[in-house]
Coordinates of C-alpha atoms and ligand atoms in Angstrom, one line a residue:
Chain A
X1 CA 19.8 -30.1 -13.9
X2 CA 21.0 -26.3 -13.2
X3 CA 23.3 -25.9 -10.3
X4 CA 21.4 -24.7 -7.2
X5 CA 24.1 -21.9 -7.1
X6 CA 23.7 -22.1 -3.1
X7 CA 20.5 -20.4 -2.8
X8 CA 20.9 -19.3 0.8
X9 CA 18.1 -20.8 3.5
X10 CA 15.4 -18.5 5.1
X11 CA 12.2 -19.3 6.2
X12 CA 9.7 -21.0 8.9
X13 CA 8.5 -23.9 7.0
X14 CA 6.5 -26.8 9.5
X15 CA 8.1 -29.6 7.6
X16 CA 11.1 -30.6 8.9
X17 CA 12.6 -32.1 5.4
X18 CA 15.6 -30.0 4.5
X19 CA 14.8 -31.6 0.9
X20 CA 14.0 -28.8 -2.0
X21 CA 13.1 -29.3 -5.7
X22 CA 14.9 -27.3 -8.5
X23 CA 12.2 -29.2 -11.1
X24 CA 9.0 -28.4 -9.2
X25 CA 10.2 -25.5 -6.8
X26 CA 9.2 -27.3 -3.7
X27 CA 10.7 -26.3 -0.9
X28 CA 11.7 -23.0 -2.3
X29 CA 10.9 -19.5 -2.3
X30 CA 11.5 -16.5 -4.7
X31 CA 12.5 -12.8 -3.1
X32 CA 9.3 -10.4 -4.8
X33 CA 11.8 -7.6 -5.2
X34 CA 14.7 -9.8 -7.4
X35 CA 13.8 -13.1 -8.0
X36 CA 16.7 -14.7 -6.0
X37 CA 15.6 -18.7 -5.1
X38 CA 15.7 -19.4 -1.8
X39 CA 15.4 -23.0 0.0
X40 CA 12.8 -22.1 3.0
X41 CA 14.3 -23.4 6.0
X42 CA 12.9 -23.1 9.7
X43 CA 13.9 -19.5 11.2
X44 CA 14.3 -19.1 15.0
X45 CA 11.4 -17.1 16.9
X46 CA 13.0 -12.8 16.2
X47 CA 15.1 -13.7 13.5
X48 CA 14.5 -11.7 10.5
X49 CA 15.4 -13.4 6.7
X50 CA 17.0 -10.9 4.1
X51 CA 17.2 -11.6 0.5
X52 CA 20.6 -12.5 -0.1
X53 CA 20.9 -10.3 -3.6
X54 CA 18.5 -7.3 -2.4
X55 CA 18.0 -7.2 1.0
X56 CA 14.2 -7.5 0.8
X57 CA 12.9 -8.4 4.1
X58 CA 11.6 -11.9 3.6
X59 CA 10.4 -13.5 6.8
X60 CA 10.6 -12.0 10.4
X61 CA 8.7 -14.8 12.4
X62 CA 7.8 -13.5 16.0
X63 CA 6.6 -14.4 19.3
X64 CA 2.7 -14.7 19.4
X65 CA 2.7 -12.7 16.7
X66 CA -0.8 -14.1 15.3
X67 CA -2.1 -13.2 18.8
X68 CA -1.1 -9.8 19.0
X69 CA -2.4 -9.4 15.1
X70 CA -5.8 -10.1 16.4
X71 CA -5.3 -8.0 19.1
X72 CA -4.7 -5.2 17.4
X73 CA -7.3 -5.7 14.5
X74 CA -9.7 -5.5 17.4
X75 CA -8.1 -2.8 18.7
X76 CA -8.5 -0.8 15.3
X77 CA -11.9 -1.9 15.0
X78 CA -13.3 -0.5 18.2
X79 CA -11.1 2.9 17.0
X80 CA -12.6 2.5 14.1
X81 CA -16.3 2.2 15.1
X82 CA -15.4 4.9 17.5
X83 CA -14.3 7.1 15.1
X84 CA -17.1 6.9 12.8
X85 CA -19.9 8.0 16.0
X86 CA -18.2 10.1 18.0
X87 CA -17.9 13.9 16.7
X88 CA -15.0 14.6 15.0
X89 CA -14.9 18.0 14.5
X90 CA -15.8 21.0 16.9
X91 CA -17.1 24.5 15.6
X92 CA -17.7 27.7 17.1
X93 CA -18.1 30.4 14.8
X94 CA -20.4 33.3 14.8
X95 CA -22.4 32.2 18.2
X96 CA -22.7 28.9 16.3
X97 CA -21.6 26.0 17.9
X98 CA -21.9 22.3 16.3
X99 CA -19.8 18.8 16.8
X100 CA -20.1 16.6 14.2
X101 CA -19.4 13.2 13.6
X102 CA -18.4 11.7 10.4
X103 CA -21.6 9.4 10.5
X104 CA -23.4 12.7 10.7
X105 CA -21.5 14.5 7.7
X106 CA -21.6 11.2 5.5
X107 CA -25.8 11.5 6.1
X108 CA -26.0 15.1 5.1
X109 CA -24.1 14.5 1.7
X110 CA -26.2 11.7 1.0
X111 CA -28.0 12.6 -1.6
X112 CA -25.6 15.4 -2.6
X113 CA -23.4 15.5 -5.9
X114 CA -20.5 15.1 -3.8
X115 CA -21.5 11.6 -2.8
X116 CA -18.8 9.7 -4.7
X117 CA -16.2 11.9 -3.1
X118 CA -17.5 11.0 0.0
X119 CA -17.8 7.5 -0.6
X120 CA -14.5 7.5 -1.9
X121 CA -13.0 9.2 1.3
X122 CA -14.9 7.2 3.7
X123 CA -13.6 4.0 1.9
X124 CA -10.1 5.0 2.6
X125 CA -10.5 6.0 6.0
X126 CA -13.2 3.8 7.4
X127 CA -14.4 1.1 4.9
X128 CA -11.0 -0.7 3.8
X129 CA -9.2 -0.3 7.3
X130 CA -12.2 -2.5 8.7
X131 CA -12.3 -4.5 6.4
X132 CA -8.7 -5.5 6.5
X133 CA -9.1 -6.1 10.5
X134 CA -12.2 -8.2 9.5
X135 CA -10.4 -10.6 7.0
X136 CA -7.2 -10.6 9.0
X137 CA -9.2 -11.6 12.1
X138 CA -11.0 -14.6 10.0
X139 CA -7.8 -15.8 8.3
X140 CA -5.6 -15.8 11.7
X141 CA -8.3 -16.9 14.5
X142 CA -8.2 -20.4 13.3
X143 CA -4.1 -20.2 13.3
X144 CA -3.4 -18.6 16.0
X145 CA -5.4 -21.7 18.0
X146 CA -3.7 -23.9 16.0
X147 CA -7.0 -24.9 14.1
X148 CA -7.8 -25.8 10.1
X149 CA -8.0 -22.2 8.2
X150 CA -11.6 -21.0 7.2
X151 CA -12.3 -21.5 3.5
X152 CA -10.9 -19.0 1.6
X153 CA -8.5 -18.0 4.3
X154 CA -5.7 -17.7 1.4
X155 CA -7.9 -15.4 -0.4
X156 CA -8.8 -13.4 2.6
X157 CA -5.8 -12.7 3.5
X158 CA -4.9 -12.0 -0.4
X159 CA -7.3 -9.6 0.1
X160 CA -6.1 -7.9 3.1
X161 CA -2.9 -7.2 1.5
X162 CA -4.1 -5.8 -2.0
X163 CA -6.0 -3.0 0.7
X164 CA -3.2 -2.1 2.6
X165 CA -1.5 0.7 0.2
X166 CA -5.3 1.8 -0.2
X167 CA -6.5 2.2 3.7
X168 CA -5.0 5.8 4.4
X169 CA -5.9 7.0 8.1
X170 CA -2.7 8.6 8.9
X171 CA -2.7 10.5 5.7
X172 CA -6.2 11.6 6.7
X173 CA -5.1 12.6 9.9
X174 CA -2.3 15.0 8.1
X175 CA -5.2 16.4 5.7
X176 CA -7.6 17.2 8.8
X177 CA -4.5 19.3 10.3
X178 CA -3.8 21.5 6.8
X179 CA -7.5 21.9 6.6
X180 CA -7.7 22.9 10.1
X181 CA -4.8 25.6 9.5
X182 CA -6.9 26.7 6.0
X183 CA -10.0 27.9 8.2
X184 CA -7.7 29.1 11.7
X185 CA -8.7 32.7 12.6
X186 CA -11.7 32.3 10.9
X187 CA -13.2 30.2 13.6
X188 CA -12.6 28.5 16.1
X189 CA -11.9 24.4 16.0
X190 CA -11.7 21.8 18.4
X191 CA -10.7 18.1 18.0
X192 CA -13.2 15.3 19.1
X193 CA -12.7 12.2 20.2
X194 CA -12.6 10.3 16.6
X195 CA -9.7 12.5 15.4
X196 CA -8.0 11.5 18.7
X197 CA -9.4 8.0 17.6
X198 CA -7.8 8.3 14.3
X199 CA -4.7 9.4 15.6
X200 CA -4.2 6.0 17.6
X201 CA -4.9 4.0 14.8
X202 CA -1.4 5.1 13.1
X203 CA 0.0 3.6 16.2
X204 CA -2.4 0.5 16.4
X205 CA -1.3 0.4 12.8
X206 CA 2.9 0.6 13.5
X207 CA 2.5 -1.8 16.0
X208 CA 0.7 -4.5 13.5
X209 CA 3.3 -3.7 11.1
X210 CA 6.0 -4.9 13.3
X211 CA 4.3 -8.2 14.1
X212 CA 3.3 -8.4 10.1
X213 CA 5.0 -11.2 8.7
X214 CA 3.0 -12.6 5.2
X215 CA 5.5 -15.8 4.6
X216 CA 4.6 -16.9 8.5
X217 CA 1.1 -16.3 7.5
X218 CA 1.2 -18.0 4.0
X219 CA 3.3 -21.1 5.4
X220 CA 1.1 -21.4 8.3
X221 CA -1.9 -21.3 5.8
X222 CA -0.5 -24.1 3.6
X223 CA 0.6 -26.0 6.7
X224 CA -2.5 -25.8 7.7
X225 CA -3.8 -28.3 4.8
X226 CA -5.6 -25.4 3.3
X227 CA -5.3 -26.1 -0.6
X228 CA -6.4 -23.3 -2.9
X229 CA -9.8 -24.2 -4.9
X230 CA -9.6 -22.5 -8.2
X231 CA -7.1 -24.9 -9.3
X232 CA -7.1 -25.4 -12.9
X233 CA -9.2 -22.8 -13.2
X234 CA -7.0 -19.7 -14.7
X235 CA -8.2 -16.7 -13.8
X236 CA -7.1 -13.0 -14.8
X237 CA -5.0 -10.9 -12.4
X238 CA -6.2 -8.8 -10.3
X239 CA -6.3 -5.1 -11.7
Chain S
X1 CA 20.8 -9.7 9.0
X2 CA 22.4 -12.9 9.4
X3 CA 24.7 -13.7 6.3
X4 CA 25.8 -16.3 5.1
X5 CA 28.1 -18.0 4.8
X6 CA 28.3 -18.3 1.1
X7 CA 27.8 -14.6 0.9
X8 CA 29.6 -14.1 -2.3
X9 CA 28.2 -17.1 -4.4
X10 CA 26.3 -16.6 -7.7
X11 CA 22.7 -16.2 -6.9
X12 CA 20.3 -18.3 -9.1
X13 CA 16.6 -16.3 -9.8
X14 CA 13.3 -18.5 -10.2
X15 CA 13.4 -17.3 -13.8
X16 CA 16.9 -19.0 -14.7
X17 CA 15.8 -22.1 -13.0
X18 CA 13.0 -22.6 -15.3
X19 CA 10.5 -21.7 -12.3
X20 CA 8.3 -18.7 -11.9
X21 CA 7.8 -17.1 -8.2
X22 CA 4.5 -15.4 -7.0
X23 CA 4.6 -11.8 -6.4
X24 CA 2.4 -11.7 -3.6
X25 CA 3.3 -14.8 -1.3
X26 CA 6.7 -16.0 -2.5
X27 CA 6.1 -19.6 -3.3
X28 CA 7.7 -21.1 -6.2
X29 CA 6.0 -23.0 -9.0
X30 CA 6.6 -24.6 -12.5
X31 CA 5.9 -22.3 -15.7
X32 CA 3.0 -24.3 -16.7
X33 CA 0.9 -22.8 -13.7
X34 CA -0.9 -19.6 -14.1
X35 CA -2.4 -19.0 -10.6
X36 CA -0.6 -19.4 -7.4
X37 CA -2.3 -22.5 -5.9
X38 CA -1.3 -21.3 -2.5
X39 CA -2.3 -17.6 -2.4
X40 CA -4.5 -17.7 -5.8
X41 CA -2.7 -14.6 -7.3
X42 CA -1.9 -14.5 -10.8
X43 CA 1.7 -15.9 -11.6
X44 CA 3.6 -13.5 -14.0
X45 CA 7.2 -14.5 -15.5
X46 CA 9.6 -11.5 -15.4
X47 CA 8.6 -10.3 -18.4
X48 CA 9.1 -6.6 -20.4
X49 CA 5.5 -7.3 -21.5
X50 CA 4.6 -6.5 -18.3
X51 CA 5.3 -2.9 -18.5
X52 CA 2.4 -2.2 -20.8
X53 CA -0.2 -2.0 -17.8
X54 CA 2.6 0.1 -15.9
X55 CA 2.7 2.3 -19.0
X56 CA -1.3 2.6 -19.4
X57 CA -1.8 3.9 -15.9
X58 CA 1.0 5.9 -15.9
X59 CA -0.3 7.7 -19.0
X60 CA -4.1 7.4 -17.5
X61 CA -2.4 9.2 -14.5
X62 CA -0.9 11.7 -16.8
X63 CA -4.0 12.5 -18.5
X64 CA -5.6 13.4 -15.2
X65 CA -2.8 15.4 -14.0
X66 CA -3.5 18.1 -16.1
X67 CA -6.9 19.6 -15.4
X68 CA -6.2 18.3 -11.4
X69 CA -3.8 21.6 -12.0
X70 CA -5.6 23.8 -14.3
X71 CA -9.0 23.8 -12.8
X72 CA -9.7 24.7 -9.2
X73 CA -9.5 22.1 -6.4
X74 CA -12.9 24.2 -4.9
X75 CA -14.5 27.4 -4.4
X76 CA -15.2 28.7 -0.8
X77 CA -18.0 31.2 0.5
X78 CA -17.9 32.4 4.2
X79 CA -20.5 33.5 5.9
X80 CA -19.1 36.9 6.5
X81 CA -17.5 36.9 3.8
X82 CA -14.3 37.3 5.6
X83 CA -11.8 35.4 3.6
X84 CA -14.3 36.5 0.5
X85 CA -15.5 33.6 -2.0
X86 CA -12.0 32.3 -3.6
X87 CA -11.4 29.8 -5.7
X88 CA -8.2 28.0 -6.1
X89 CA -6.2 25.5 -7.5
X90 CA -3.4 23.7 -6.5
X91 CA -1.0 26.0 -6.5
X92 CA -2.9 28.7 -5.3
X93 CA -4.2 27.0 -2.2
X94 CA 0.1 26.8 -1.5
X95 CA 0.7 30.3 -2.2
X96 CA -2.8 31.0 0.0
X97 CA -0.8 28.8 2.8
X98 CA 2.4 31.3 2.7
X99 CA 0.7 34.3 2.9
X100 CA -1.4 33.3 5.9
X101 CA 2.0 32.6 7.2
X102 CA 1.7 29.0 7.4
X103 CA 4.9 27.8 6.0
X104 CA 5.3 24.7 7.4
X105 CA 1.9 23.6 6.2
X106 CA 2.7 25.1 2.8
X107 CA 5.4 22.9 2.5
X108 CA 3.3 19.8 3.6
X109 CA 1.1 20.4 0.5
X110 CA 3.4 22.0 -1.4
X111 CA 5.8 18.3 -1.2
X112 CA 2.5 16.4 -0.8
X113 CA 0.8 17.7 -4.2
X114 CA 3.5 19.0 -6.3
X115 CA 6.7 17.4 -5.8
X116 CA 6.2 14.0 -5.0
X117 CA 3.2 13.4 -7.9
X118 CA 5.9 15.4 -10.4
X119 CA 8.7 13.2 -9.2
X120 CA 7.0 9.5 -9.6
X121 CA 5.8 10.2 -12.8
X122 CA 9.8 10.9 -13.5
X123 CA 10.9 7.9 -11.6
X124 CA 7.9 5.5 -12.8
X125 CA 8.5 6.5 -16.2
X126 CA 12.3 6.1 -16.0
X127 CA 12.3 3.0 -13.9
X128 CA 10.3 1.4 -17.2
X129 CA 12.0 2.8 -19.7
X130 CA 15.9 1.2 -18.4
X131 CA 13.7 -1.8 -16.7
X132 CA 14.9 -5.2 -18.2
X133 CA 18.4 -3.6 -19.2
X134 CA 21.6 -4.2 -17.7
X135 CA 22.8 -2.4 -15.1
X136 CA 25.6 -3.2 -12.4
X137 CA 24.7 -4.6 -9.1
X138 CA 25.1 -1.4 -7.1
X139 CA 22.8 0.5 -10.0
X140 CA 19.8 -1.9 -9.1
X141 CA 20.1 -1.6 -5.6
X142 CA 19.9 2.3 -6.1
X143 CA 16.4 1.6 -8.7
X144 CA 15.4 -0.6 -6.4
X145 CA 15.8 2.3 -3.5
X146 CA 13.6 4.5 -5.9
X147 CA 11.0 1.7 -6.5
X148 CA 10.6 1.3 -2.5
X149 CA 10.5 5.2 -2.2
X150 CA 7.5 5.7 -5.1
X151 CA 5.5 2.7 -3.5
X152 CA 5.9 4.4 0.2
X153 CA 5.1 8.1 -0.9
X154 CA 2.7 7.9 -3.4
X155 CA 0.0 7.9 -1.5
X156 CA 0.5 10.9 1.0
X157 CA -0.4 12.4 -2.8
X158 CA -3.9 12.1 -1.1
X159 CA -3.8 14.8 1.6
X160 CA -4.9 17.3 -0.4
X161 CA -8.2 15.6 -1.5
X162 CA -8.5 14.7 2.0
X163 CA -8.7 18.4 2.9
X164 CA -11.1 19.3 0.4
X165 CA -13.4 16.8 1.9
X166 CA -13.0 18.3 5.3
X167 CA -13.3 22.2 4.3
X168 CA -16.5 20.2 2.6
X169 CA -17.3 18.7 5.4
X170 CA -17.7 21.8 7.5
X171 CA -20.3 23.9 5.4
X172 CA -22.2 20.8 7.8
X173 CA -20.9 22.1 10.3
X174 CA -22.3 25.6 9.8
X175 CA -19.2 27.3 9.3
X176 CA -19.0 28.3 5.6
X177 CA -22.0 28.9 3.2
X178 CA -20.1 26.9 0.7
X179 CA -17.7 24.7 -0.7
X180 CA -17.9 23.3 -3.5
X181 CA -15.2 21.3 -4.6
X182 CA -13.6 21.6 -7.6
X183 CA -13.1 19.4 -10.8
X184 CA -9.4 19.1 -9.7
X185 CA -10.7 17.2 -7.0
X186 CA -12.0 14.2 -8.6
X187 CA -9.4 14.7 -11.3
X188 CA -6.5 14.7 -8.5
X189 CA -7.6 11.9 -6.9
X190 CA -7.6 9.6 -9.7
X191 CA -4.4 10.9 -11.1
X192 CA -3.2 9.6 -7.3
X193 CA -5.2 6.8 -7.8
X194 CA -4.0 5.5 -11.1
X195 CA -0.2 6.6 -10.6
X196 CA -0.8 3.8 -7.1
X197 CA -1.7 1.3 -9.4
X198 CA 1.1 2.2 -12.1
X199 CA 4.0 1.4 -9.7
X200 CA 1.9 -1.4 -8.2
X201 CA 2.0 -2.8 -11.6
X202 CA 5.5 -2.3 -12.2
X203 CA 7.4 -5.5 -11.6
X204 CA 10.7 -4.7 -9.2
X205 CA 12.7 -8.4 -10.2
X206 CA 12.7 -6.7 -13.9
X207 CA 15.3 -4.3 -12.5
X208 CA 17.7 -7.1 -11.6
X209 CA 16.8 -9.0 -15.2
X210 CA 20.2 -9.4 -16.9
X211 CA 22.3 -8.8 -14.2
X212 CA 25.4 -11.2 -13.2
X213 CA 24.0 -13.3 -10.6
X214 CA 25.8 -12.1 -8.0
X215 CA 25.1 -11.3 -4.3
X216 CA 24.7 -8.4 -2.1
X217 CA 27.7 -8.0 -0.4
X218 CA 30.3 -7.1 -2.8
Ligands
ZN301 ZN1 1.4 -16.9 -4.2

């Protein structure tokens, strides 16, 4: 058998056995970024794991942090719903005045040809940011009250993570302000409610990022007793 | 970070030990599996074959590139006819920026849609091309930088589609009589797209493949 090389411990595993497997890689986990083995060991409560060859954050375990998860996935889905009905944007131009919301705007390109632009948009913005609150709510509920995982939590949560690079609020944010300085001195702007909502969501969304920790989740998952269906059943990759 | 004490012992990798890890949760399996039976993703050895899909999207993004700058990003009409009808590409719409005076903003969309799209195309493209070759420790700490900096940035890439759905948006409001976007819209947008899912694709433990297992510190 190869020499363990002293993989270093990390890790909040439940199971108490200090016990790891070089033949069937129980017990052990590989950084993302490098490869480097490491034999999961329970981490104290604000401790944060580093790969030993890169420095990859690997496992930063804290405090309620599946409570405050749902806390703030609810917290961005109220912003969220907020942000879809209340106006948005404020015009006066030209003894016009009109507030719209995005709801509003999304109905008056319905039937446009710029309909896939604004699907795509409102996907970013709205669609996959709800979602991701949705599916981290299901796959953390049960945990967080100590409870069996919903089926297909591991998927769920999968899923969550595949949307994260896609959901892009605070770069919408940014792109509202550049298009509000393309049309200054034409007219005049104001900022409703959902841009303000929008706004808190990068925060909401910092905040969730601290308390994000995906081994904690995925340990908790398979602690949980929750074994993944589709075995034996090879599947392709995701794109 | 809490070192170890066996700081400066060998590191052994998954790969070596005859084992493959999953990309997405960690957890570390025999080669015979193909799925991850704990998170269900696909497991993938370390492999140079991997670089294909990297390579197709990178070129898809490529491809896409070129009319996003060549064609306008979308044609305005005001009312009034203030700021006229223009039409205006990428570029444009920065040099539009600097001589309203807004250099700041310019910037934004200057870094935004020029630089950083230019720039991961360079570092994508180079990270694959010297990926799987030996480099010193402190040479894949520094690619490994890079990766980290294309995944972050990539997608601020967006803001400028995000604007042309706004300026879009407001012909609802009333305030222009039209925008229409341009080609270089769409086209942007999926160049942004597919570069995303180029370095998503791109497997960061190849740039430590054929190393000397050795740790961080020193
Ligand atoms: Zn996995």
């Amino acid at each position: 058998m190869l020499a363990p090389g002293c993989p270093w411990p990390i890790l909040t595993s439940m199971e108490h056995e200090p016990s790891y497997d070089l033949a069937t890689g129980r017990g052990l986990m590989a950084c993302p970024k490098c490869d480097a083995l490491h034999i999961e060991e329970e981490l104290e409560l604000g401790e944060t794991a580093r790969c030993t060859r890169c420095g990859t954050v690997m496992a930063k375990p804290r405090d309620g942090a599946f409570v405050q998860l749902i806390a703030l996935s609810f917290t961005s889905m109220v912003l969220l719903v907020g942000a879809v009905f209340f106006p948005f944007l404020e015009v006066s131009a030209m003894g016009f005045g009109n507030a719209s919301s995005l709801f509003d705007v999304a109905l008056a390109f319905a039937d446009g040809v710029l309909l896939p632009l604004v699907i795509a948009v409102l996907a970013m913005i709205i669609g996959l940011p709800i979602t991701r609150a949705f599916l981290l709510v299901y796959v953390l509920a049960p945990l967080a009250q100590g409870r069996k995982p919903h089926r297909h939590a591991a998927r769920a949560f999968r899923w969550s993570e595949v949307m994260r690079p896609w959901s892009m609020a605070e770069i919408f944010v940014i792109g509202t302000a550049v298009a509000l300085v393309k049309v200054a001195g034409l007219a005049s702007v104001h900022l409703g409610p959902a841009f303000w909502a929008f706004c808190a969501l990068i925060f909401v969304n910092i905040a969730s990022r601290a308390f994000m920790c995906q081994t904690s989740i995925w340990d908790a998952i398979e602690d949980a007793g929750q074994t993944v269906e589709f075995h034996g059943k090879p599947r392709r990759a995701k794109a | 970070m809490s070192a170890p004490s066996e700081s400066n012992a060998p590191v052994m990798t998954a790969h070596r030990a005859g084992l493959i890890g999953c990309h997405s949760c960690g957890r570390v399996w025999t080669q015979d599996h193909d799925q991850c039976l704990r998170c269900g993703a696909h497991l993938m050895p370390p492999d140079r074959r991997s670089l294909q899909k990297v390579w197709a999207w990178w070129f898809a993004g490529l491809i896409m590139y070129i009319p996003a700058n060549l064609f306008p990003m979308m044609s305005t009409q005001t009312f009034a006819g203030l700021a006229g009808s223009s039409e205006s590409t990428i570029i444009e719409g920065v040099f539009e920026l600097i001589h309203h005076g807004s250099y700041d903003i310019a910037i934004i969309v200057f870094v935004a849609s020029i630089i950083v799209p230019m720039g991961k195309f360079v570092a994508i493209g180079w990270l694959a091309i010297v990926a799987g070759r030996p480099a010193t420790v402190d040479q894949a700490h520094t690619r490994l930088k890079i990766y980290e900096v294309v995944e972050f940035i990539g997608r601020w890439s967006m803001i400028d589609v995000f604007v042309v759905a706004i300026l879009s948006a407001l012909v609802q409001l009333g305030f222009m009589a039209s925008v229409h976007p341009g080609p270089a819209a769409a086209s942007f947008a999926l160049s942004v797209a597919f570069t995303m899912l180029s370095a998503q694709s791109f497997d960061a433990r190849l740039i430590w493949r054929g190393l000397p297992l050795r740790s961080k510190s020193e």
